[in-house]
Amino acid sequence: HACKAKERYPRICSEDEGSLFGEYIRIHSDERIAEEVSAAIVQKISRNALYRSGLLYLSECADFACVMYRYLLLGFSMGVTFDNFQSHEAVRNAHAISRKVICEAHRFMGITRFECTSQGILYAAIEPSHNVVPMIAPHFQDRLDVDSWVIHDITRGIAALSTQGRYEIVPFTVEYKPQMSEDERFFKALWRRYYRTVAISQKQNLKLRNRFIPPRYFSHLTELNGKEE
């Protein structure tokens, strides 16, 4: 819609921000138009540009839609080589945001902690800065040899639910506190004790640890969020 209106720098937002001087046009989601635009991006720019646009959407950063629009506008004018122009603001901003999403998704592939509930379901709670559940769910689907598991993004109220070898991402706004099995309690206590026992106090480098695993993730890490039992 912005392209057809020949808007070079539109302000794209998900809700009315209440500007006194802005003229708002409400655009409703249309799957047919979305598919046409996606096909045009692949055909006229590249599949990588479509993938990066998806990363910008999952970033949920402020002004991500404006960044995406300017990035794609440049791509349509220059073609497949435009991603090489790192000095251009549109390319630089899009790459910087998408890298953050990729890095956080990669991080959560390593630090997501599952708990075995009394019903035999593996449950993991996460609170990422970006919407990484769609990116990490396939990773765990390939690696978890169980029928039922849940990755719950508490911040966004969504979850990846897997049953019978398939998963889907659904709204999950209920406040859910899993009832852990007895084995789970035992192994969590064992892991905390092991973590504290093998640590060498003279060689601790908390600054380095916090760089690889920021403290905002600690609340869902078994070894860092509870007392030794």
Tab-separated table of C-alpha atoms in Angstrom:
chain	number	residue	atom	x	y	z
A	1	HIS	CA	0.000	0.000	0.000
A	2	ALA	CA	2.846	2.382	0.831
A	3	CYS	CA	4.592	1.569	-2.469
A	4	LYS	CA	1.439	2.170	-4.494
A	5	ALA	CA	0.982	5.484	-2.711
A	6	LYS	CA	4.624	6.284	-3.549
A	7	GLU	CA	5.420	7.019	0.074
A	8	ARG	CA	9.164	7.201	0.460
A	9	TYR	CA	9.376	7.407	4.252
A	10	PRO	CA	6.028	6.370	5.723
A	11	ARG	CA	5.529	5.877	9.444
A	12	ILE	CA	4.335	2.271	9.751
A	13	CYS	CA	3.029	1.158	13.147
A	14	SER	CA	0.847	-1.616	14.508
A	15	GLU	CA	-1.522	0.734	16.307
A	16	ASP	CA	-2.585	4.381	16.329
A	17	GLU	CA	0.069	6.385	18.143
A	18	GLY	CA	-2.202	9.414	18.500
A	19	SER	CA	-0.182	11.978	16.542
A	20	LEU	CA	-1.916	15.348	16.193
A	21	PHE	CA	-0.354	16.059	12.799
A	22	GLY	CA	-0.286	12.610	11.220
A	23	GLU	CA	-2.813	11.260	8.736
A	24	TYR	CA	-3.424	7.577	9.432
A	25	ILE	CA	-4.620	4.996	6.943
A	26	ARG	CA	-5.674	1.699	8.529
A	27	ILE	CA	-4.520	-1.332	6.542
A	28	HIS	CA	-5.977	-4.752	7.355
A	29	SER	CA	-3.994	-7.941	6.906
A	30	ASP	CA	-4.577	-9.639	3.565
A	31	GLU	CA	-3.039	-13.051	2.955
A	32	ARG	CA	-3.349	-12.753	-0.823
A	33	ILE	CA	-1.418	-9.468	-0.905
A	34	ALA	CA	1.170	-10.882	1.497
A	35	GLU	CA	1.776	-13.841	-0.810
A	36	GLU	CA	2.081	-11.533	-3.832
A	37	VAL	CA	4.623	-9.310	-2.064
A	38	SER	CA	6.586	-12.331	-0.832
A	39	ALA	CA	6.744	-13.754	-4.360
A	40	ALA	CA	7.856	-10.385	-5.713
A	41	ILE	CA	10.660	-10.140	-3.141
A	42	VAL	CA	11.967	-13.597	-4.082
A	43	GLN	CA	11.700	-12.910	-7.818
A	44	LYS	CA	13.025	-9.326	-7.977
A	45	ILE	CA	15.452	-9.304	-5.036
A	46	SER	CA	16.336	-12.629	-3.398
A	47	ARG	CA	15.063	-15.315	-1.044
A	48	ASN	CA	17.584	-14.063	1.491
A	49	ALA	CA	15.870	-10.648	1.495
A	50	LEU	CA	12.557	-12.340	2.311
A	51	TYR	CA	14.212	-14.279	5.143
A	52	ARG	CA	15.750	-11.100	6.549
A	53	SER	CA	12.362	-9.405	6.388
A	54	GLY	CA	10.992	-12.229	8.514
A	55	LEU	CA	13.771	-11.652	11.041
A	56	LEU	CA	12.879	-7.963	11.208
A	57	TYR	CA	9.269	-8.890	11.927
A	58	LEU	CA	10.297	-11.305	14.688
A	59	SER	CA	12.575	-8.676	16.234
A	60	GLU	CA	9.575	-6.625	17.384
A	61	CYS	CA	11.986	-3.694	17.683
A	62	ALA	CA	10.730	-0.146	17.558
A	63	ASP	CA	10.213	0.968	13.946
A	64	PHE	CA	11.003	-2.518	12.587
A	65	ALA	CA	8.298	-2.067	9.922
A	66	CYS	CA	9.846	1.203	8.736
A	67	VAL	CA	13.282	-0.417	8.629
A	68	MET	CA	11.851	-3.330	6.640
A	69	TYR	CA	10.066	-1.018	4.186
A	70	ARG	CA	13.172	1.046	3.429
A	71	TYR	CA	15.276	-2.107	3.166
A	72	LEU	CA	12.910	-3.694	0.634
A	73	LEU	CA	12.409	-0.425	-1.254
A	74	LEU	CA	16.154	-0.261	-1.841
A	75	GLY	CA	16.193	-3.930	-2.816
A	76	PHE	CA	13.496	-3.454	-5.458
A	77	SER	CA	15.452	-0.562	-6.971
A	78	MET	CA	18.901	-2.208	-6.922
A	79	GLY	CA	18.261	-5.943	-7.145
A	80	VAL	CA	20.081	-8.880	-5.586
A	81	THR	CA	23.397	-7.066	-5.027
A	82	PHE	CA	21.952	-4.428	-2.682
A	83	ASP	CA	22.789	-6.489	0.435
A	84	ASN	CA	26.466	-5.832	-0.288
A	85	PHE	CA	26.037	-2.077	0.301
A	86	GLN	CA	26.663	-2.214	4.049
A	87	SER	CA	27.338	1.517	4.208
A	88	HIS	CA	23.763	2.324	3.180
A	89	GLU	CA	21.616	3.113	6.211
A	90	ALA	CA	18.702	0.918	5.083
A	91	VAL	CA	20.926	-2.139	4.642
A	92	ARG	CA	23.001	-1.458	7.754
A	93	ASN	CA	19.970	-1.111	10.036
A	94	ALA	CA	18.258	-4.215	8.650
A	95	HIS	CA	21.387	-6.327	9.021
A	96	ALA	CA	22.063	-5.087	12.558
A	97	ILE	CA	18.560	-5.928	13.806
A	98	SER	CA	18.412	-9.305	12.070
A	99	ARG	CA	21.789	-10.286	13.553
A	100	LYS	CA	20.422	-9.640	17.048
A	101	VAL	CA	17.481	-11.950	16.378
A	102	ILE	CA	19.726	-14.699	14.989
A	103	CYS	CA	22.138	-14.421	17.928
A	104	GLU	CA	19.360	-14.614	20.502
A	105	ALA	CA	17.741	-17.589	18.764
A	106	HIS	CA	21.098	-19.369	18.695
A	107	ARG	CA	21.588	-18.572	22.387
A	108	PHE	CA	18.204	-20.020	23.345
A	109	MET	CA	18.976	-23.227	21.481
A	110	GLY	CA	21.632	-23.727	24.142
A	111	ILE	CA	20.131	-22.292	27.322
A	112	THR	CA	16.482	-23.353	27.083
A	113	ARG	CA	15.843	-25.577	30.103
A	114	PHE	CA	13.090	-28.182	30.028
A	115	GLU	CA	11.396	-29.574	33.118
A	116	CYS	CA	9.615	-32.911	33.208
A	117	THR	CA	6.139	-32.476	34.640
A	118	SER	CA	4.159	-35.081	36.567
A	119	GLN	CA	2.205	-35.708	33.315
A	120	GLY	CA	5.414	-36.592	31.470
A	121	ILE	CA	5.423	-33.381	29.392
A	122	LEU	CA	8.642	-31.417	28.896
A	123	TYR	CA	7.998	-27.750	29.696
A	124	ALA	CA	10.351	-24.792	29.188
A	125	ALA	CA	9.658	-21.156	30.050
A	126	ILE	CA	11.626	-18.404	28.300
A	127	GLU	CA	11.568	-14.595	28.246
A	128	PRO	CA	13.524	-13.509	25.160
A	129	SER	CA	13.885	-9.945	23.939
A	130	HIS	CA	12.748	-10.995	20.448
A	131	ASN	CA	10.123	-13.444	19.228
A	132	VAL	CA	12.461	-16.400	18.734
A	133	VAL	CA	9.983	-19.242	19.378
A	134	PRO	CA	9.305	-19.792	15.630
A	135	MET	CA	13.071	-20.087	15.076
A	136	ILE	CA	13.970	-22.462	17.910
A	137	ALA	CA	10.913	-24.739	17.761
A	138	PRO	CA	12.154	-26.693	14.675
A	139	HIS	CA	15.524	-27.174	16.409
A	140	PHE	CA	13.950	-28.894	19.399
A	141	GLN	CA	11.430	-30.781	17.264
A	142	ASP	CA	14.359	-32.489	15.522
A	143	ARG	CA	16.242	-33.267	18.735
A	144	LEU	CA	13.726	-34.110	21.456
A	145	ASP	CA	12.840	-37.781	21.444
A	146	VAL	CA	9.500	-37.257	23.196
A	147	ASP	CA	5.927	-36.873	21.963
A	148	SER	CA	4.909	-33.859	24.044
A	149	TRP	CA	6.826	-30.693	24.866
A	150	VAL	CA	6.073	-27.015	25.391
A	151	ILE	CA	8.226	-23.899	24.912
A	152	HIS	CA	6.357	-21.066	26.621
A	153	ASP	CA	7.263	-17.453	25.800
A	154	ILE	CA	5.941	-15.763	28.926
A	155	THR	CA	6.567	-12.248	27.636
A	156	ARG	CA	4.408	-12.620	24.514
A	157	GLY	CA	1.867	-15.120	25.788
A	158	ILE	CA	2.583	-17.703	23.080
A	159	ALA	CA	3.915	-21.244	23.097
A	160	ALA	CA	5.185	-23.915	20.750
A	161	LEU	CA	3.194	-27.062	21.562
A	162	SER	CA	4.343	-30.414	20.229
A	163	THR	CA	2.142	-33.515	20.155
A	164	GLN	CA	2.519	-36.690	18.133
A	165	GLY	CA	5.599	-35.496	16.286
A	166	ARG	CA	4.185	-32.137	15.145
A	167	TYR	CA	4.264	-28.710	16.706
A	168	GLU	CA	2.268	-25.510	16.343
A	169	ILE	CA	2.614	-22.034	17.807
A	170	VAL	CA	-0.507	-20.940	19.647
A	171	PRO	CA	-1.608	-18.236	22.133
A	172	PHE	CA	-0.714	-19.293	25.665
A	173	THR	CA	-1.769	-16.495	27.973
A	174	VAL	CA	-2.706	-18.536	31.028
A	175	GLU	CA	-0.456	-18.389	34.066
A	176	TYR	CA	0.969	-21.881	34.042
A	177	LYS	CA	3.093	-23.366	36.805
A	178	PRO	CA	4.031	-26.953	35.971
A	179	GLN	CA	3.895	-29.618	38.646
A	180	MET	CA	7.318	-31.237	38.492
A	181	SER	CA	7.791	-34.975	38.806
A	182	GLU	CA	9.783	-36.412	41.708
A	183	ASP	CA	12.613	-37.387	39.366
A	184	GLU	CA	12.745	-33.823	38.054
A	185	ARG	CA	13.116	-32.388	41.560
A	186	PHE	CA	15.907	-34.845	42.299
A	187	PHE	CA	17.873	-34.141	39.125
A	188	LYS	CA	17.476	-30.360	39.419
A	189	ALA	CA	18.873	-30.475	42.951
A	190	LEU	CA	21.672	-32.784	41.755
A	191	TRP	CA	22.562	-30.467	38.878
A	192	ARG	CA	22.665	-27.392	41.155
A	193	ARG	CA	24.927	-29.189	43.608
A	194	TYR	CA	27.218	-30.385	40.798
A	195	TYR	CA	27.369	-26.871	39.306
A	196	ARG	CA	28.448	-25.377	42.632
A	197	THR	CA	30.831	-28.183	43.539
A	198	VAL	CA	32.920	-28.192	40.366
A	199	ALA	CA	33.254	-24.393	40.291
A	200	ILE	CA	36.712	-23.092	41.245
A	201	SER	CA	36.199	-19.804	43.059
A	202	GLN	CA	39.691	-18.524	42.186
A	203	LYS	CA	38.953	-18.935	38.467
A	204	GLN	CA	35.491	-17.413	38.362
A	205	ASN	CA	35.004	-14.827	35.637
A	206	LEU	CA	31.508	-13.482	36.152
A	207	LYS	CA	31.993	-10.691	33.627
A	208	LEU	CA	32.733	-13.236	30.887
A	209	ARG	CA	29.833	-15.456	31.951
A	210	ASN	CA	27.418	-12.537	31.906
A	211	ARG	CA	28.589	-11.582	28.443
A	212	PHE	CA	27.707	-15.003	27.047
A	213	ILE	CA	24.586	-15.447	29.196
A	214	PRO	CA	23.125	-12.054	30.196
A	215	PRO	CA	21.631	-11.925	33.723
A	216	ARG	CA	18.146	-11.281	32.320
A	217	TYR	CA	18.043	-14.989	31.388
A	218	PHE	CA	19.037	-16.315	34.821
A	219	SER	CA	15.495	-16.745	36.183
A	220	HIS	CA	14.889	-19.772	33.944
A	221	LEU	CA	18.322	-21.409	34.287
A	222	THR	CA	18.219	-24.293	36.754
A	223	GLU	CA	21.773	-23.830	38.013
A	224	LEU	CA	21.396	-20.087	38.612
A	225	ASN	CA	17.855	-19.561	39.850
A	226	GLY	CA	17.557	-21.713	42.959
A	227	LYS	CA	19.224	-22.754	46.150
A	228	GLU	CA	21.015	-26.032	46.528
A	229	GLU	CA	18.630	-28.645	47.902
